[in-house]
PDB file of C-alpha atoms in Angstrom:
ATOM      1  CA  UNK A   1     -28.305   1.792   3.609  1.00  0.00           C
ATOM      2  CA  UNK A   2     -27.501  -1.663   2.217  1.00  0.00           C
ATOM      3  CA  UNK A   3     -27.272  -0.431  -1.383  1.00  0.00           C
ATOM      4  CA  UNK A   4     -24.935   2.409  -0.395  1.00  0.00           C
ATOM      5  CA  UNK A   5     -22.851  -0.021   1.664  1.00  0.00           C
ATOM      6  CA  UNK A   6     -22.437  -2.313  -1.345  1.00  0.00           C
ATOM      7  CA  UNK A   7     -21.533   0.582  -3.651  1.00  0.00           C
ATOM      8  CA  UNK A   8     -19.248   2.006  -0.974  1.00  0.00           C
ATOM      9  CA  UNK A   9     -17.467  -1.335  -0.696  1.00  0.00           C
ATOM     10  CA  UNK A  10     -16.574  -1.154  -4.378  1.00  0.00           C
ATOM     11  CA  UNK A  11     -15.227   2.382  -4.027  1.00  0.00           C
ATOM     12  CA  UNK A  12     -13.214   1.650  -0.878  1.00  0.00           C
ATOM     13  CA  UNK A  13     -11.730  -1.559  -2.293  1.00  0.00           C
ATOM     14  CA  UNK A  14     -10.925   0.175  -5.578  1.00  0.00           C
ATOM     15  CA  UNK A  15      -9.034   2.886  -3.714  1.00  0.00           C
ATOM     16  CA  UNK A  16      -7.224   0.251  -1.650  1.00  0.00           C
ATOM     17  CA  UNK A  17      -6.094  -1.845  -4.616  1.00  0.00           C
ATOM     18  CA  UNK A  18      -5.109   1.004  -6.950  1.00  0.00           C
ATOM     19  CA  UNK A  19      -3.278   2.996  -4.260  1.00  0.00           C
ATOM     20  CA  UNK A  20      -1.412  -0.105  -3.116  1.00  0.00           C
ATOM     21  CA  UNK A  21      -0.561  -0.974  -6.718  1.00  0.00           C
ATOM     22  CA  UNK A  22       0.993   2.457  -7.231  1.00  0.00           C
ATOM     23  CA  UNK A  23       2.984   2.162  -4.000  1.00  0.00           C
ATOM     24  CA  UNK A  24       4.170  -1.374  -4.822  1.00  0.00           C
ATOM     25  CA  UNK A  25       5.227  -0.391  -8.351  1.00  0.00           C
ATOM     26  CA  UNK A  26       7.246   2.643  -7.244  1.00  0.00           C
ATOM     27  CA  UNK A  27       8.704   0.920  -4.195  1.00  0.00           C
ATOM     28  CA  UNK A  28       9.705  -2.224  -6.081  1.00  0.00           C
ATOM     29  CA  UNK A  29      11.468  -0.339  -8.882  1.00  0.00           C
ATOM     30  CA  UNK A  30      13.363   1.999  -6.557  1.00  0.00           C
ATOM     31  CA  UNK A  31      14.201  -0.780  -4.095  1.00  0.00           C
ATOM     32  CA  UNK A  32      15.467  -3.014  -6.899  1.00  0.00           C
ATOM     33  CA  UNK A  33      17.711  -0.275  -8.275  1.00  0.00           C
ATOM     34  CA  UNK A  34      19.069   0.616  -4.830  1.00  0.00           C
ATOM     35  CA  UNK A  35      19.660  -2.971  -3.767  1.00  0.00           C
ATOM     36  CA  UNK A  36      21.154  -4.226  -7.028  1.00  0.00           C
ATOM     37  CA  UNK A  37      23.440  -1.360  -8.010  1.00  0.00           C
ATOM     38  CA  UNK A  38      24.346  -0.074  -4.535  1.00  0.00           C
ATOM     39  CA  UNK A  39      26.855   2.769  -4.228  1.00  0.00           C
ATOM     40  CA  UNK A  40      25.580   6.126  -5.477  1.00  0.00           C
ATOM     41  CA  UNK A  41      22.213   4.762  -6.610  1.00  0.00           C
ATOM     42  CA  UNK A  42      21.609   3.248  -3.187  1.00  0.00           C
ATOM     43  CA  UNK A  43      22.761   6.391  -1.372  1.00  0.00           C
ATOM     44  CA  UNK A  44      20.626   8.703  -3.518  1.00  0.00           C
ATOM     45  CA  UNK A  45      17.449   6.621  -3.327  1.00  0.00           C
ATOM     46  CA  UNK A  46      17.727   5.891   0.387  1.00  0.00           C
ATOM     47  CA  UNK A  47      18.369   9.552   1.240  1.00  0.00           C
ATOM     48  CA  UNK A  48      15.193  10.418  -0.662  1.00  0.00           C
ATOM     49  CA  UNK A  49      13.360   7.715   1.299  1.00  0.00           C
ATOM     50  CA  UNK A  50      14.685   9.192   4.553  1.00  0.00           C
ATOM     51  CA  UNK A  51      13.443  12.642   3.545  1.00  0.00           C
ATOM     52  CA  UNK A  52       9.983  11.278   2.724  1.00  0.00           C
ATOM     53  CA  UNK A  53       9.835   9.430   6.033  1.00  0.00           C
ATOM     54  CA  UNK A  54      10.490  12.685   7.895  1.00  0.00           C
ATOM     55  CA  UNK A  55       6.974  13.838   7.023  1.00  0.00           C
ATOM     56  CA  UNK A  56       4.007  12.279   8.864  1.00  0.00           C
ATOM     57  CA  UNK A  57       2.275  10.381   6.077  1.00  0.00           C
ATOM     58  CA  UNK A  58      -1.316  11.165   7.017  1.00  0.00           C
ATOM     59  CA  UNK A  59      -0.678  14.886   7.445  1.00  0.00           C
ATOM     60  CA  UNK A  60       1.185  14.946   4.126  1.00  0.00           C
ATOM     61  CA  UNK A  61      -1.867  13.352   2.487  1.00  0.00           C
ATOM     62  CA  UNK A  62      -4.125  15.906   4.178  1.00  0.00           C
ATOM     63  CA  UNK A  63      -1.989  18.773   2.873  1.00  0.00           C
ATOM     64  CA  UNK A  64      -1.933  17.488  -0.708  1.00  0.00           C
ATOM     65  CA  UNK A  65      -5.658  16.659  -0.773  1.00  0.00           C
ATOM     66  CA  UNK A  66      -6.448  20.108   0.646  1.00  0.00           C
ATOM     67  CA  UNK A  67      -4.609  21.677  -2.308  1.00  0.00           C
ATOM     68  CA  UNK A  68      -6.039  19.366  -4.969  1.00  0.00           C
ATOM     69  CA  UNK A  69      -9.693  18.828  -5.755  1.00  0.00           C
ATOM     70  CA  UNK A  70     -11.043  15.929  -3.650  1.00  0.00           C
ATOM     71  CA  UNK A  71     -11.761  13.066  -6.049  1.00  0.00           C
ATOM     72  CA  UNK A  72     -11.389   9.313  -6.101  1.00  0.00           C
ATOM     73  CA  UNK A  73      -8.440   9.371  -8.496  1.00  0.00           C
ATOM     74  CA  UNK A  74      -6.601  12.096  -6.596  1.00  0.00           C
ATOM     75  CA  UNK A  75      -7.019  10.135  -3.371  1.00  0.00           C
ATOM     76  CA  UNK A  76      -5.727   6.913  -4.944  1.00  0.00           C
ATOM     77  CA  UNK A  77      -2.699   8.641  -6.454  1.00  0.00           C
ATOM     78  CA  UNK A  78      -1.826  10.590  -3.303  1.00  0.00           C
ATOM     79  CA  UNK A  79      -2.113   7.538  -1.037  1.00  0.00           C
ATOM     80  CA  UNK A  80       0.013   5.547  -3.477  1.00  0.00           C
ATOM     81  CA  UNK A  81       2.662   8.259  -3.793  1.00  0.00           C
ATOM     82  CA  UNK A  82       3.024   8.503  -0.015  1.00  0.00           C
ATOM     83  CA  UNK A  83       3.080   4.781   0.738  1.00  0.00           C
ATOM     84  CA  UNK A  84       6.018   3.380  -1.229  1.00  0.00           C
ATOM     85  CA  UNK A  85       8.884   4.017   1.220  1.00  0.00           C
ATOM     86  CA  UNK A  86       8.464   0.839   3.256  1.00  0.00           C
ATOM     87  CA  UNK A  87       8.280  -1.255   0.091  1.00  0.00           C
ATOM     88  CA  UNK A  88      11.503   0.320  -1.170  1.00  0.00           C
ATOM     89  CA  UNK A  89      13.394  -0.530   2.003  1.00  0.00           C
ATOM     90  CA  UNK A  90      12.057  -4.088   2.025  1.00  0.00           C
ATOM     91  CA  UNK A  91      12.871  -4.793  -1.638  1.00  0.00           C
ATOM     92  CA  UNK A  92      16.305  -3.184  -1.246  1.00  0.00           C
ATOM     93  CA  UNK A  93      17.138  -5.508   1.645  1.00  0.00           C
ATOM     94  CA  UNK A  94      16.022  -8.562  -0.346  1.00  0.00           C
ATOM     95  CA  UNK A  95      18.038  -7.527  -3.395  1.00  0.00           C
ATOM     96  CA  UNK A  96      21.162  -6.898  -1.329  1.00  0.00           C
ATOM     97  CA  UNK A  97      20.860 -10.406   0.107  1.00  0.00           C
ATOM     98  CA  UNK A  98      20.113 -12.054  -3.239  1.00  0.00           C
ATOM     99  CA  UNK A  99      22.502 -10.278  -5.607  1.00  0.00           C
ATOM    100  CA  UNK A 100      25.513 -12.307  -4.404  1.00  0.00           C
ATOM    101  CA  UNK A 101      23.783 -15.688  -4.531  1.00  0.00           C
ATOM    102  CA  UNK A 102      25.134 -18.424  -6.787  1.00  0.00           C
ATOM    103  CA  UNK A 103      22.271 -18.300  -9.295  1.00  0.00           C
ATOM    104  CA  UNK A 104      22.903 -14.580  -9.869  1.00  0.00           C
ATOM    105  CA  UNK A 105      26.628 -15.172 -10.364  1.00  0.00           C
ATOM    106  CA  UNK A 106      25.801 -17.960 -12.814  1.00  0.00           C
ATOM    107  CA  UNK A 107      23.505 -15.628 -14.765  1.00  0.00           C
ATOM    108  CA  UNK A 108      26.289 -13.040 -14.958  1.00  0.00           C
ATOM    109  CA  UNK A 109      28.727 -15.719 -16.106  1.00  0.00           C
ATOM    110  CA  UNK A 110      26.569 -16.623 -19.106  1.00  0.00           C
ATOM    111  CA  UNK A 111      26.314 -12.961 -20.122  1.00  0.00           C
ATOM    112  CA  UNK A 112      22.896 -11.978 -18.787  1.00  0.00           C
ATOM    113  CA  UNK A 113      22.342  -8.221 -18.626  1.00  0.00           C
ATOM    114  CA  UNK A 114      21.406  -6.276 -15.534  1.00  0.00           C
ATOM    115  CA  UNK A 115      17.733  -5.920 -16.460  1.00  0.00           C
ATOM    116  CA  UNK A 116      17.413  -9.645 -17.151  1.00  0.00           C
ATOM    117  CA  UNK A 117      19.062 -10.500 -13.843  1.00  0.00           C
ATOM    118  CA  UNK A 118      16.866  -8.045 -11.931  1.00  0.00           C
ATOM    119  CA  UNK A 119      13.513  -8.997 -13.439  1.00  0.00           C
ATOM    120  CA  UNK A 120      14.092 -12.649 -14.365  1.00  0.00           C
ATOM    121  CA  UNK A 121      16.230 -13.953 -11.514  1.00  0.00           C
ATOM    122  CA  UNK A 122      16.182 -11.718  -8.417  1.00  0.00           C
ATOM    123  CA  UNK A 123      12.733 -10.099  -8.421  1.00  0.00           C
ATOM    124  CA  UNK A 124      10.746 -13.383  -8.453  1.00  0.00           C
ATOM    125  CA  UNK A 125      12.668 -14.459  -5.346  1.00  0.00           C
ATOM    126  CA  UNK A 126      11.795 -11.185  -3.609  1.00  0.00           C
ATOM    127  CA  UNK A 127       8.085 -11.261  -4.436  1.00  0.00           C
ATOM    128  CA  UNK A 128       7.058 -13.162  -1.301  1.00  0.00           C
ATOM    129  CA  UNK A 129       7.771 -10.214   0.983  1.00  0.00           C
ATOM    130  CA  UNK A 130       6.269  -7.814  -1.570  1.00  0.00           C
ATOM    131  CA  UNK A 131       3.046  -9.852  -1.623  1.00  0.00           C
ATOM    132  CA  UNK A 132       2.757  -9.677   2.163  1.00  0.00           C
ATOM    133  CA  UNK A 133       3.413  -5.937   2.129  1.00  0.00           C
ATOM    134  CA  UNK A 134       0.822  -5.431  -0.622  1.00  0.00           C
ATOM    135  CA  UNK A 135      -1.846  -7.271   1.360  1.00  0.00           C
ATOM    136  CA  UNK A 136      -1.179  -5.167   4.444  1.00  0.00           C
ATOM    137  CA  UNK A 137      -1.009  -2.054   2.260  1.00  0.00           C
ATOM    138  CA  UNK A 138      -4.548  -2.588   0.959  1.00  0.00           C
ATOM    139  CA  UNK A 139      -5.821  -2.526   4.545  1.00  0.00           C
ATOM    140  CA  UNK A 140      -3.898   0.664   5.279  1.00  0.00           C
ATOM    141  CA  UNK A 141      -5.126   2.375   2.109  1.00  0.00           C
ATOM    142  CA  UNK A 142      -8.770   1.513   2.872  1.00  0.00           C
ATOM    143  CA  UNK A 143      -8.371   2.874   6.391  1.00  0.00           C
ATOM    144  CA  UNK A 144      -6.741   6.074   5.104  1.00  0.00           C
ATOM    145  CA  UNK A 145      -9.457   6.622   2.496  1.00  0.00           C
ATOM    146  CA  UNK A 146     -12.156   6.060   5.105  1.00  0.00           C
ATOM    147  CA  UNK A 147     -10.526   8.588   7.431  1.00  0.00           C
ATOM    148  CA  UNK A 148     -10.242  11.180   4.651  1.00  0.00           C
ATOM    149  CA  UNK A 149     -13.860  10.660   3.604  1.00  0.00           C
ATOM    150  CA  UNK A 150     -14.995  10.886   7.220  1.00  0.00           C
ATOM    151  CA  UNK A 151     -13.216  14.248   7.506  1.00  0.00           C
ATOM    152  CA  UNK A 152     -14.950  15.451   4.337  1.00  0.00           C
ATOM    153  CA  UNK A 153     -11.878  15.678   2.090  1.00  0.00           C
ATOM    154  CA  UNK A 154     -12.048  12.203   0.599  1.00  0.00           C
ATOM    155  CA  UNK A 155     -14.690  10.679  -1.658  1.00  0.00           C
ATOM    156  CA  UNK A 156     -17.410  13.297  -2.031  1.00  0.00           C
ATOM    157  CA  UNK A 157     -21.193  12.638  -1.879  1.00  0.00           C
ATOM    158  CA  UNK A 158     -23.262  11.518  -3.674  1.00  0.00           C
ATOM    159  CA  UNK A 159     -20.568   8.934  -4.473  1.00  0.00           C
ATOM    160  CA  UNK A 160     -20.737   6.504  -1.536  1.00  0.00           C
ATOM    161  CA  UNK A 161     -17.777   5.249   0.439  1.00  0.00           C
ATOM    162  CA  UNK A 162     -17.695   3.747   3.882  1.00  0.00           C
ATOM    163  CA  UNK A 163     -16.092   6.890   5.279  1.00  0.00           C
ATOM    164  CA  UNK A 164     -18.710   9.370   4.077  1.00  0.00           C
ATOM    165  CA  UNK A 165     -21.547   6.965   4.985  1.00  0.00           C
ATOM    166  CA  UNK A 166     -20.097   6.992   8.499  1.00  0.00           C
ATOM    167  CA  UNK A 167     -20.063  10.792   8.439  1.00  0.00           C
ATOM    168  CA  UNK A 168     -23.698  10.961   7.326  1.00  0.00           C
ATOM    169  CA  UNK A 169     -24.729   8.648  10.139  1.00  0.00           C
ATOM    170  CA  UNK A 170     -22.965  10.429  12.995  1.00  0.00           C
ATOM    171  CA  UNK A 171     -25.462  13.321  12.991  1.00  0.00           C
ATOM    172  CA  UNK A 172     -28.324  10.895  13.660  1.00  0.00           C
ATOM    173  CA  UNK A 173     -26.528   8.465  15.921  1.00  0.00           C
ATOM    174  CA  UNK A 174     -29.005   8.987  18.775  1.00  0.00           C
ATOM    175  CA  UNK A 175     -32.062   7.975  16.727  1.00  0.00           C
ATOM    176  CA  UNK A 176     -30.522   5.840  13.947  1.00  0.00           C
ATOM    177  CA  UNK A 177     -27.373   4.289  15.403  1.00  0.00           C
ATOM    178  CA  UNK A 178     -27.193   1.612  12.710  1.00  0.00           C
ATOM    179  CA  UNK A 179     -26.291   4.232  10.088  1.00  0.00           C
ATOM    180  CA  UNK A 180     -22.882   4.515  11.762  1.00  0.00           C
ATOM    181  CA  UNK A 181     -22.618   0.944  13.021  1.00  0.00           C
ATOM    182  CA  UNK A 182     -22.721  -0.837   9.662  1.00  0.00           C
ATOM    183  CA  UNK A 183     -20.037   1.175   7.816  1.00  0.00           C
ATOM    184  CA  UNK A 184     -17.867   1.082  10.941  1.00  0.00           C
ATOM    185  CA  UNK A 185     -18.176  -2.697  11.110  1.00  0.00           C
ATOM    186  CA  UNK A 186     -17.458  -2.975   7.382  1.00  0.00           C
ATOM    187  CA  UNK A 187     -14.235  -0.988   7.780  1.00  0.00           C
ATOM    188  CA  UNK A 188     -13.238  -3.003  10.860  1.00  0.00           C
ATOM    189  CA  UNK A 189     -13.902  -6.404   9.303  1.00  0.00           C
ATOM    190  CA  UNK A 190     -12.242  -5.549   5.972  1.00  0.00           C
ATOM    191  CA  UNK A 191      -9.097  -4.027   7.476  1.00  0.00           C
ATOM    192  CA  UNK A 192      -8.804  -6.821  10.040  1.00  0.00           C
ATOM    193  CA  UNK A 193      -9.359  -9.421   7.323  1.00  0.00           C
ATOM    194  CA  UNK A 194      -6.591  -8.062   5.096  1.00  0.00           C
ATOM    195  CA  UNK A 195      -4.224  -7.788   8.055  1.00  0.00           C
ATOM    196  CA  UNK A 196      -4.892 -11.400   9.026  1.00  0.00           C
ATOM    197  CA  UNK A 197      -4.507 -12.466   5.385  1.00  0.00           C
ATOM    198  CA  UNK A 198      -1.141 -10.722   5.211  1.00  0.00           C
ATOM    199  CA  UNK A 199       0.000 -12.398   8.424  1.00  0.00           C
ATOM    200  CA  UNK A 200      -1.175 -15.755   7.103  1.00  0.00           C
ATOM    201  CA  UNK A 201       0.681 -15.335   3.810  1.00  0.00           C
ATOM    202  CA  UNK A 202       3.829 -14.335   5.682  1.00  0.00           C
ATOM    203  CA  UNK A 203       3.612 -17.403   7.922  1.00  0.00           C
ATOM    204  CA  UNK A 204       2.955 -19.668   4.933  1.00  0.00           C
ATOM    205  CA  UNK A 205       5.902 -18.318   2.942  1.00  0.00           C
ATOM    206  CA  UNK A 206       8.388 -18.253   5.838  1.00  0.00           C
ATOM    207  CA  UNK A 207      10.155 -21.649   6.002  1.00  0.00           C
ATOM    208  CA  UNK A 208      11.267 -21.005   9.594  1.00  0.00           C
ATOM    209  CA  UNK A 209       7.630 -20.766  10.728  1.00  0.00           C
ATOM    210  CA  UNK A 210       6.594 -23.873   8.761  1.00  0.00           C
ATOM    211  CA  UNK A 211       8.962 -25.957  10.863  1.00  0.00           C
TER     212      UNK A 211
END
């Protein structure tokens, strides 16, 4: 059980980090474009975000995974492709607040191009909120992967993950309860830990809370 728990930790964390990385990359790029350029770019991107938010995320993941072959890479990609909308809205709001600041106007005055302004001047100032969102996103991705594996459409045996270890233990819960207890505790502690880490980073980076 211990060896499978250790191997399962690597799989679950890998899914969490890669899926969150995909979501952060897509969300940051789209949010930056919408917030910086505004007008038609903002309207087009935000309408697409609204359409994506109309679908329940978990059921959308279930539908896509049911069509595709269940594999680690498919799960990471699908979770990432369905988790970028919140990042887009957050980055867009930061860019809309920052694009009229004095340092951006000064960069325009010296002839800096749009890409330089976006990636050199505005994006670094918006990374604090992105970092908090990424930390919370890892917890959500691990929880989603565990749920999919528990339902049998996530990581497939013999590859271990906390979700399918939990599934294997539920059939013997009356005589070997620890087979379900340990992966359940691992999921609980990991998800809670990343949520608390995200809250801590947010409090540390928010000057209003430091006062």
